[in-house]
Short mmCIF file of C-alpha atoms in Angstrom, two decimals:
data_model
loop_
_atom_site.label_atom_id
_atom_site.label_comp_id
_atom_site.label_asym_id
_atom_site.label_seq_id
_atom_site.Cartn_x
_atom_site.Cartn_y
_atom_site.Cartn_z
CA UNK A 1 -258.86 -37.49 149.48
CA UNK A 2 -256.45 -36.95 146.68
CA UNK A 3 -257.31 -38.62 142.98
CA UNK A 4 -254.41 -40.54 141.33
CA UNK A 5 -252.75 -38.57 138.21
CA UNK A 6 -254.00 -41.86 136.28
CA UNK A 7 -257.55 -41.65 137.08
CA UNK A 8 -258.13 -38.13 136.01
CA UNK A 9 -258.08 -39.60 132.37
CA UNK A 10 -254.43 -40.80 131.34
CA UNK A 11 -254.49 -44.09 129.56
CA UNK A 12 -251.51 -45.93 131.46
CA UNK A 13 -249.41 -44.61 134.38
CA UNK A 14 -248.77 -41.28 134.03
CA UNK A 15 -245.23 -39.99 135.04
CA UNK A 16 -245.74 -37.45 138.06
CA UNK A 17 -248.27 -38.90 140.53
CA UNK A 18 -249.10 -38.44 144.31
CA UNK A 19 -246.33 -40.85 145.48
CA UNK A 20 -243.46 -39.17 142.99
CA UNK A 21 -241.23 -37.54 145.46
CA UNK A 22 -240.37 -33.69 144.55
CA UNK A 23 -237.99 -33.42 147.70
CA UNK A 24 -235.57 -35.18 144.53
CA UNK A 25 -236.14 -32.04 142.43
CA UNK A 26 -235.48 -29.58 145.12
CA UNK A 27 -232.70 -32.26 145.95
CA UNK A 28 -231.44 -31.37 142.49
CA UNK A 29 -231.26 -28.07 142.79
CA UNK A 30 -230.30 -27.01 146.20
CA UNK A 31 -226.89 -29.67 145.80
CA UNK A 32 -226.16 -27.60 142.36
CA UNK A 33 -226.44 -23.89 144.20
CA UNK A 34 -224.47 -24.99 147.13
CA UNK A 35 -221.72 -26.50 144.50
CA UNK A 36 -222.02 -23.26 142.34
CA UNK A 37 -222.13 -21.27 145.04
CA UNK A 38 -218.45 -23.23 146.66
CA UNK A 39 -216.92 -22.98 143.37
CA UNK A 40 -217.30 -19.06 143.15
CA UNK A 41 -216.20 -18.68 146.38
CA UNK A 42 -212.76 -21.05 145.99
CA UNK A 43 -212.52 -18.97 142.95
CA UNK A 44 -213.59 -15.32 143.14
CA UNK A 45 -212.12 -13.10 146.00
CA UNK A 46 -215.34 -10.61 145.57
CA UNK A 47 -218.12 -11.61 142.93
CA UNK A 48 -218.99 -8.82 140.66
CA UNK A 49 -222.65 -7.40 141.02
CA UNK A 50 -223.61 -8.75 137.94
CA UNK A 51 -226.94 -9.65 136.19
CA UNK A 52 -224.90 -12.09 133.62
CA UNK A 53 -223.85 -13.80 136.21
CA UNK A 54 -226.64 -14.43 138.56
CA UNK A 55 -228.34 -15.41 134.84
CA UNK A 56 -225.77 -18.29 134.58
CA UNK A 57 -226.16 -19.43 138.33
CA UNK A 58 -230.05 -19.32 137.79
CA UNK A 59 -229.28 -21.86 134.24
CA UNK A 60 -226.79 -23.63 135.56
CA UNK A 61 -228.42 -23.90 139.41
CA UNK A 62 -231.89 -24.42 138.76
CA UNK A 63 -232.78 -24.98 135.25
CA UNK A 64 -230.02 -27.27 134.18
CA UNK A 65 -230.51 -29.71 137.75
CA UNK A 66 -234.59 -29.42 137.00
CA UNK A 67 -235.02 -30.73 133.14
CA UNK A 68 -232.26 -33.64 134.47
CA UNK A 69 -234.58 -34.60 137.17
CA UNK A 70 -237.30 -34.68 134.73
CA UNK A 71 -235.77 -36.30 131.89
CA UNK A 72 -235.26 -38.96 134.63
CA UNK A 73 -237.95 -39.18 135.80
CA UNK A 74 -239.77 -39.49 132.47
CA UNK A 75 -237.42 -42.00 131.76
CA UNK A 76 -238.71 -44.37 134.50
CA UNK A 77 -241.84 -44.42 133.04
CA UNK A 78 -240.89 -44.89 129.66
CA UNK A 79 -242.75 -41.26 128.28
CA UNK A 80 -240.63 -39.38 125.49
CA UNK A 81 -240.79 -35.61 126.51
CA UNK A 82 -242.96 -34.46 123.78
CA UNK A 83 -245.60 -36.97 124.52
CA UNK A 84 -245.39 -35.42 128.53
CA UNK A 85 -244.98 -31.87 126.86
CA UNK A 86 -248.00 -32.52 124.46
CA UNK A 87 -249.26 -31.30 121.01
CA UNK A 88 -249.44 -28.04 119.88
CA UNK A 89 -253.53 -26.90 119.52
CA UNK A 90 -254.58 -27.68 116.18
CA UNK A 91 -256.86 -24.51 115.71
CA UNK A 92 -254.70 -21.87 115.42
CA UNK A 93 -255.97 -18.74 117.33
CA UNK A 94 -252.97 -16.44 116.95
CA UNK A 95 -254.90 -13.48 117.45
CA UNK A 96 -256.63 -14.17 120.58
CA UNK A 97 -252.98 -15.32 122.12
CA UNK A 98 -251.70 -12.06 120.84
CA UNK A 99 -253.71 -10.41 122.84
CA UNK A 100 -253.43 -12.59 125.86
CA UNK A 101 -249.58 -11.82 125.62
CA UNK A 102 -250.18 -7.96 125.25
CA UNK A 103 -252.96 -8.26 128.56
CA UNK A 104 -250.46 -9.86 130.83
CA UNK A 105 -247.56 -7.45 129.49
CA UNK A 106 -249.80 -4.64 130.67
CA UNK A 107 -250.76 -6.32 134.17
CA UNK A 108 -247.19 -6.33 134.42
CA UNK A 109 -246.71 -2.83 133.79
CA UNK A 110 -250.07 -2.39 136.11
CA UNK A 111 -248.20 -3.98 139.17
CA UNK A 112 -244.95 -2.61 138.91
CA UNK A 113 -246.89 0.83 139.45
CA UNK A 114 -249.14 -0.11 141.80
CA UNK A 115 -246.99 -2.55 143.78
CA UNK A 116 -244.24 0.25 144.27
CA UNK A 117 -246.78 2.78 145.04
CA UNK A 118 -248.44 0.50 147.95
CA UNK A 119 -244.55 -0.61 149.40
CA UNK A 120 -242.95 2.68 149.11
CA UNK A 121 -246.20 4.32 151.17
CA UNK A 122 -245.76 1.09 153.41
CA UNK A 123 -241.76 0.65 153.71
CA UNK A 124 -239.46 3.09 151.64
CA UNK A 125 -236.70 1.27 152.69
CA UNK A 126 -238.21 -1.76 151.66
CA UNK A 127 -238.72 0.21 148.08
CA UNK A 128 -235.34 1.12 147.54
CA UNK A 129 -234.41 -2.26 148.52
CA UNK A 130 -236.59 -3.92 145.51
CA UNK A 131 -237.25 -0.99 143.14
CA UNK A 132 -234.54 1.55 143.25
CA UNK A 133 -231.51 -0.85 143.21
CA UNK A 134 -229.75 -0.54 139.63
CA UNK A 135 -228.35 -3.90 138.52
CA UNK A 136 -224.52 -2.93 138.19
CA UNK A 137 -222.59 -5.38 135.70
CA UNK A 138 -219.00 -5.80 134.91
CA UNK A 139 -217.14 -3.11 132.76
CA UNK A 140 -216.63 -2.17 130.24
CA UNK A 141 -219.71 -1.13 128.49
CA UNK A 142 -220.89 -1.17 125.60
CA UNK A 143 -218.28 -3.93 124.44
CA UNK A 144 -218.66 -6.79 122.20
CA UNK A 145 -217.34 -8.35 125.64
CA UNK A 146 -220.24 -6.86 127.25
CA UNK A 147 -222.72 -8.02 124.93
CA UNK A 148 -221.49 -11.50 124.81
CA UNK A 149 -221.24 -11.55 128.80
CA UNK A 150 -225.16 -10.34 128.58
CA UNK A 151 -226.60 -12.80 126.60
CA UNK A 152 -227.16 -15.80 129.47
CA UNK A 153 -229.54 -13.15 129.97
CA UNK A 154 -231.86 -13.35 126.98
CA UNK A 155 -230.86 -16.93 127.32
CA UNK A 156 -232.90 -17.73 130.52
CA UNK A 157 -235.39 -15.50 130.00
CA UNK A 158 -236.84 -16.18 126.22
CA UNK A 159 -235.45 -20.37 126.36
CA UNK A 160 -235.02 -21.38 129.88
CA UNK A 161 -237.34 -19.48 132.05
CA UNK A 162 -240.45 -20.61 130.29
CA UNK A 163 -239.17 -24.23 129.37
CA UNK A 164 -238.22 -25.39 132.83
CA UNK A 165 -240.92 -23.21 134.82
CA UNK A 166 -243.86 -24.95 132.77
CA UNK A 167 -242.58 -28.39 132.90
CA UNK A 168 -241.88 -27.57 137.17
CA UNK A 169 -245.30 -25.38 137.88
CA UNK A 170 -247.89 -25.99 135.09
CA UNK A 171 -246.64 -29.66 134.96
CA UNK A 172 -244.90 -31.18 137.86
CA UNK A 173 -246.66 -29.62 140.28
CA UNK A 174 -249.71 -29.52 139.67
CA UNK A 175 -249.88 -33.17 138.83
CA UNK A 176 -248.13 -34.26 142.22
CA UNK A 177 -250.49 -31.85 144.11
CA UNK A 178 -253.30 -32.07 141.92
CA UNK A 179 -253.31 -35.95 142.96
CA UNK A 180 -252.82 -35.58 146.21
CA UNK A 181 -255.19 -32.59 147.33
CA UNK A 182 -257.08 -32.06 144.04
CA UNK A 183 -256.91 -29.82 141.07
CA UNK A 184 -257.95 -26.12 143.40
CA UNK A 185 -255.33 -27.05 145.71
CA UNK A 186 -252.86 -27.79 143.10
CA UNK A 187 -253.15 -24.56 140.75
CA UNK A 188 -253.35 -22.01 143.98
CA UNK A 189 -250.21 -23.59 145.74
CA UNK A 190 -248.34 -23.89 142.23
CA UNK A 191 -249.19 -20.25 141.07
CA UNK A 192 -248.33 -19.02 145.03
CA UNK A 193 -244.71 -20.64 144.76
CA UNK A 194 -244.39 -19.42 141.07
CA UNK A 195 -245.75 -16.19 142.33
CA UNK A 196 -243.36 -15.84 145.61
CA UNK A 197 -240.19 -16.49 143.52
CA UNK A 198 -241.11 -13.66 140.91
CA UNK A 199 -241.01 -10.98 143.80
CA UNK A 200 -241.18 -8.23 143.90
CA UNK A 201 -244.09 -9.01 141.37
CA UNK A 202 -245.79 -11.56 143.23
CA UNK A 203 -249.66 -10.96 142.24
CA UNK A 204 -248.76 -10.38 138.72
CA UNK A 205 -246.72 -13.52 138.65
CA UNK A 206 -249.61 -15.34 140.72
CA UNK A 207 -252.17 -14.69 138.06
CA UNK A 208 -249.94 -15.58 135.63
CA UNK A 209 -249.26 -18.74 136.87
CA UNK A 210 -253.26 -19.48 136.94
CA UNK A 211 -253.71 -18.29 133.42
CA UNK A 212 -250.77 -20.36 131.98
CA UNK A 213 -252.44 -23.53 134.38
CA UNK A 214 -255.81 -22.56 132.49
CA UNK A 215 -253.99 -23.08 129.20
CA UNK A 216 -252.48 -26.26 129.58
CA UNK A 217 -255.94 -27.64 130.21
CA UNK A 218 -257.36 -25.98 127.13
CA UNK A 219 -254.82 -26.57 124.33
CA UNK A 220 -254.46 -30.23 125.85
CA UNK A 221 -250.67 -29.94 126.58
CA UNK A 222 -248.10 -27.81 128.07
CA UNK A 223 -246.44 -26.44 124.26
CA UNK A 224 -248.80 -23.43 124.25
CA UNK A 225 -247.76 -21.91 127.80
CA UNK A 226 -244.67 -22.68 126.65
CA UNK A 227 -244.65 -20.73 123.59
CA UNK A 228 -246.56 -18.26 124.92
CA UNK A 229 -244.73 -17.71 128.31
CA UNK A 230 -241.44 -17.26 126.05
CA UNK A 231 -243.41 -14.57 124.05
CA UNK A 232 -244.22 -12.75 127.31
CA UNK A 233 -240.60 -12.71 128.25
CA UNK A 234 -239.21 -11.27 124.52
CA UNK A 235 -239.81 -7.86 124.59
CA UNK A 236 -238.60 -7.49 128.61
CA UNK A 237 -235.57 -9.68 127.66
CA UNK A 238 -234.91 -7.61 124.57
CA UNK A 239 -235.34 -4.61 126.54
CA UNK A 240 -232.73 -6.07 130.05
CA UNK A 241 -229.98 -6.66 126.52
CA UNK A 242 -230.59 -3.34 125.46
CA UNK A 243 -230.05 -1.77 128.62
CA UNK A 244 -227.16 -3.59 129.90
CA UNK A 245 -224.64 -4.23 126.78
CA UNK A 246 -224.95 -0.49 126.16
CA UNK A 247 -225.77 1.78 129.17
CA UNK A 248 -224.27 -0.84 131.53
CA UNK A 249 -226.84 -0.86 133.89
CA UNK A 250 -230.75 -1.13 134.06
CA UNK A 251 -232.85 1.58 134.84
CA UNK A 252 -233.88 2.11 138.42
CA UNK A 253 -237.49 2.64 139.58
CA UNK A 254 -238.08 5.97 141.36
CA UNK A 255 -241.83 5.60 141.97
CA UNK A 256 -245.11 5.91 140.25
CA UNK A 257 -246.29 9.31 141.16
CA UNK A 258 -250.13 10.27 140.74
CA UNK A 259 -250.33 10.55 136.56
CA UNK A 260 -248.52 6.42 136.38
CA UNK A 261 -250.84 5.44 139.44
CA UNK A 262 -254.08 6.37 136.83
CA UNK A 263 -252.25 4.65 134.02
CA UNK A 264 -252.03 1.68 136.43
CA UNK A 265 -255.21 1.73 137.20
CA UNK A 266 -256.37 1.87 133.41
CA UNK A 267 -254.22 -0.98 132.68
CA UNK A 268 -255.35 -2.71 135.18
CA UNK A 269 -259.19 -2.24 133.93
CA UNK A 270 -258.30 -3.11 130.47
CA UNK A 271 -255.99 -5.76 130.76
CA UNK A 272 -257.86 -8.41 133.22
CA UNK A 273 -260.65 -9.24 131.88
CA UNK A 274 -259.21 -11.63 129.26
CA UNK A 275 -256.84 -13.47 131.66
CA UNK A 276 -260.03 -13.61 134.14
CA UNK A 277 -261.65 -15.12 131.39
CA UNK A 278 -258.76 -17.55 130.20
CA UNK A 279 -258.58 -19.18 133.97
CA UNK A 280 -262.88 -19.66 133.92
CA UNK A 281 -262.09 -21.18 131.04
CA UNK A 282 -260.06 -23.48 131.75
CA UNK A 283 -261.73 -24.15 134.89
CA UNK A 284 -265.07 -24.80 133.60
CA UNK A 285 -263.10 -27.59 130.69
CA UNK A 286 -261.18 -29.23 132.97
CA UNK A 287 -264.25 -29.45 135.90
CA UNK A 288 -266.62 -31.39 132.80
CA UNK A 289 -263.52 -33.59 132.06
CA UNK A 290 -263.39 -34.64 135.89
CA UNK A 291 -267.15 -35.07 135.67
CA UNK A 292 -267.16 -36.89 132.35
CA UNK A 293 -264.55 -39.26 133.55
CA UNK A 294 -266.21 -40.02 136.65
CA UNK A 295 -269.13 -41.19 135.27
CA UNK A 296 -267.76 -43.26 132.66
CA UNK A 297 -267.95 -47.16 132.74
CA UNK A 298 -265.27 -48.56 135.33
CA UNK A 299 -264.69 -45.69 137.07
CA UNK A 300 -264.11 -44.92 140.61
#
């Protein structure tokens, strides 16, 4: 039976329970895509393949509808953001996050090779489909026009992505499901979901999800994953710019090959152990909080 959001330790009624309704968040969202989605169509004969502007549907279809919902619903319960959001940890231990960053940069690397390795042997249509395909955006290139047109880009990645997907997946989430089927339950279905919509990258994505849910627990608020989410998403960001305001297009994957498959396997080798570590963490900190509350005076 699920545990109330309240009773695993928050001092008045927290604002995302078990009876707070997320069918009004993907409410949200799904009316702003089908009204984005009507307006292009009234107003562009053919919509251009372009990156910049799937960027701007993604801010202005799910990012935009999804902090509204939660400033509202925040607002019901009378809780300012940063008190929901939570201080930033007081011990400041830049160079273990550093290298937390650099570990899941690498695991990213490690499933790009090893994930398109494993679905081109499986499917090579199904490769092409999600690793060959060059992004295309509107000409010209390597315009001030261009650059400017790119920059929604950098904009959801390095500001919106890891804003809005910590409040929805580290916070909302895993409060709603955490009350209602418990804290296991709530970090594997959140981190699956976060996972899914990252494909082709889903495991990388999945493990990321548990290491950021680890952190929230262990820095006592979701500002670190926050911060270090938008880190993770910098140098690939930098890199997308790069790539489209001057070549035009970004580079298409044409398989691993037998040296990369090794070097996926190193990274692989060298780069979990840390975010293994992170989630035990977590899990261990946030299993004696459950006990400690629990046994306290007036407890259920």
């Amino acid at each position: 039976m699920g545990v109330e959001h309240e009773d695993l330790g928050a001092a008045r009624p927290w604002p995302f329970h078990a009876r707070t309704r997320l069918r009004g968040l993907l409410g949200w969202c799904l009316a702003s895509l089908i009204a984005l989605a009507i307006l292009q169509a009234a107003t562009l004969a053919e919509p251009p393949d372009d990156p910049a502007l799937d960027s701007s549907m993604l801010l202005l279809g799910f990012q935009l509808p999804a902090l509204l919902w939660i400033r509202r619903e925040l607002s019901r319960t009378r809780t300012r953001a940063r008190e929901y959001v939570g201080p930033f940890p007081a011990r400041r231990r830049v160079g273990i996050w550093t290298l937390l960053v650099l570990c899941l940069m690498g695991l990213a690397i490690a499933d790009v090779i090893l994930a398109g390795e494993a679905v081109r042997a499986w499917d090579p249509e199904l490769f092409s489909t999600w690793y060959e395909d060059e992004a295309m955006p509107a000409s010209p290139y390597g315009t001030p026009q261009r650059w400017l047109a790119v920059l929604p880009i950098l904009l959801v990645l390095v500001v919106g992505a890891p804003v809005v997907e910590e409040l929805v997946f580290r916070g909302v989430l895993v409060d709603v499901l955490g009350a209602r089927h418990g804290r296991a339950f709530a970090w594997i279905c959140s981190a699956t979901i976060f996972g899914l919509l990252h494909a082709p990258n889903v495991l990388n994505a999945i493990l990321f999800g548990l290491v950021m849910s680890a952190l929230r627990v262990t820095s006592g608020g979701l500002l670190l994953p926050i911060a270090l989410h938008a880190a993770n998403n910098v140098l690939p960001g930098l890199l997308v710019l790069l790539e489209l305001g001057g070549a035009g297009q970004v580079s298409a994957s044409d398989g691993a090959g037998g040296a990369s498959v090794v070097l996926g396997l190193v990274l692989l080798a060298l780069c979990l152990p840390l975010p293994l570590r992170v989630i035990a963490t977590g899990w261990r900190r946030a299993a004696a909080e459950d006990a400690e509350r629990a046994s306290a005076p007036g407890e259920q």
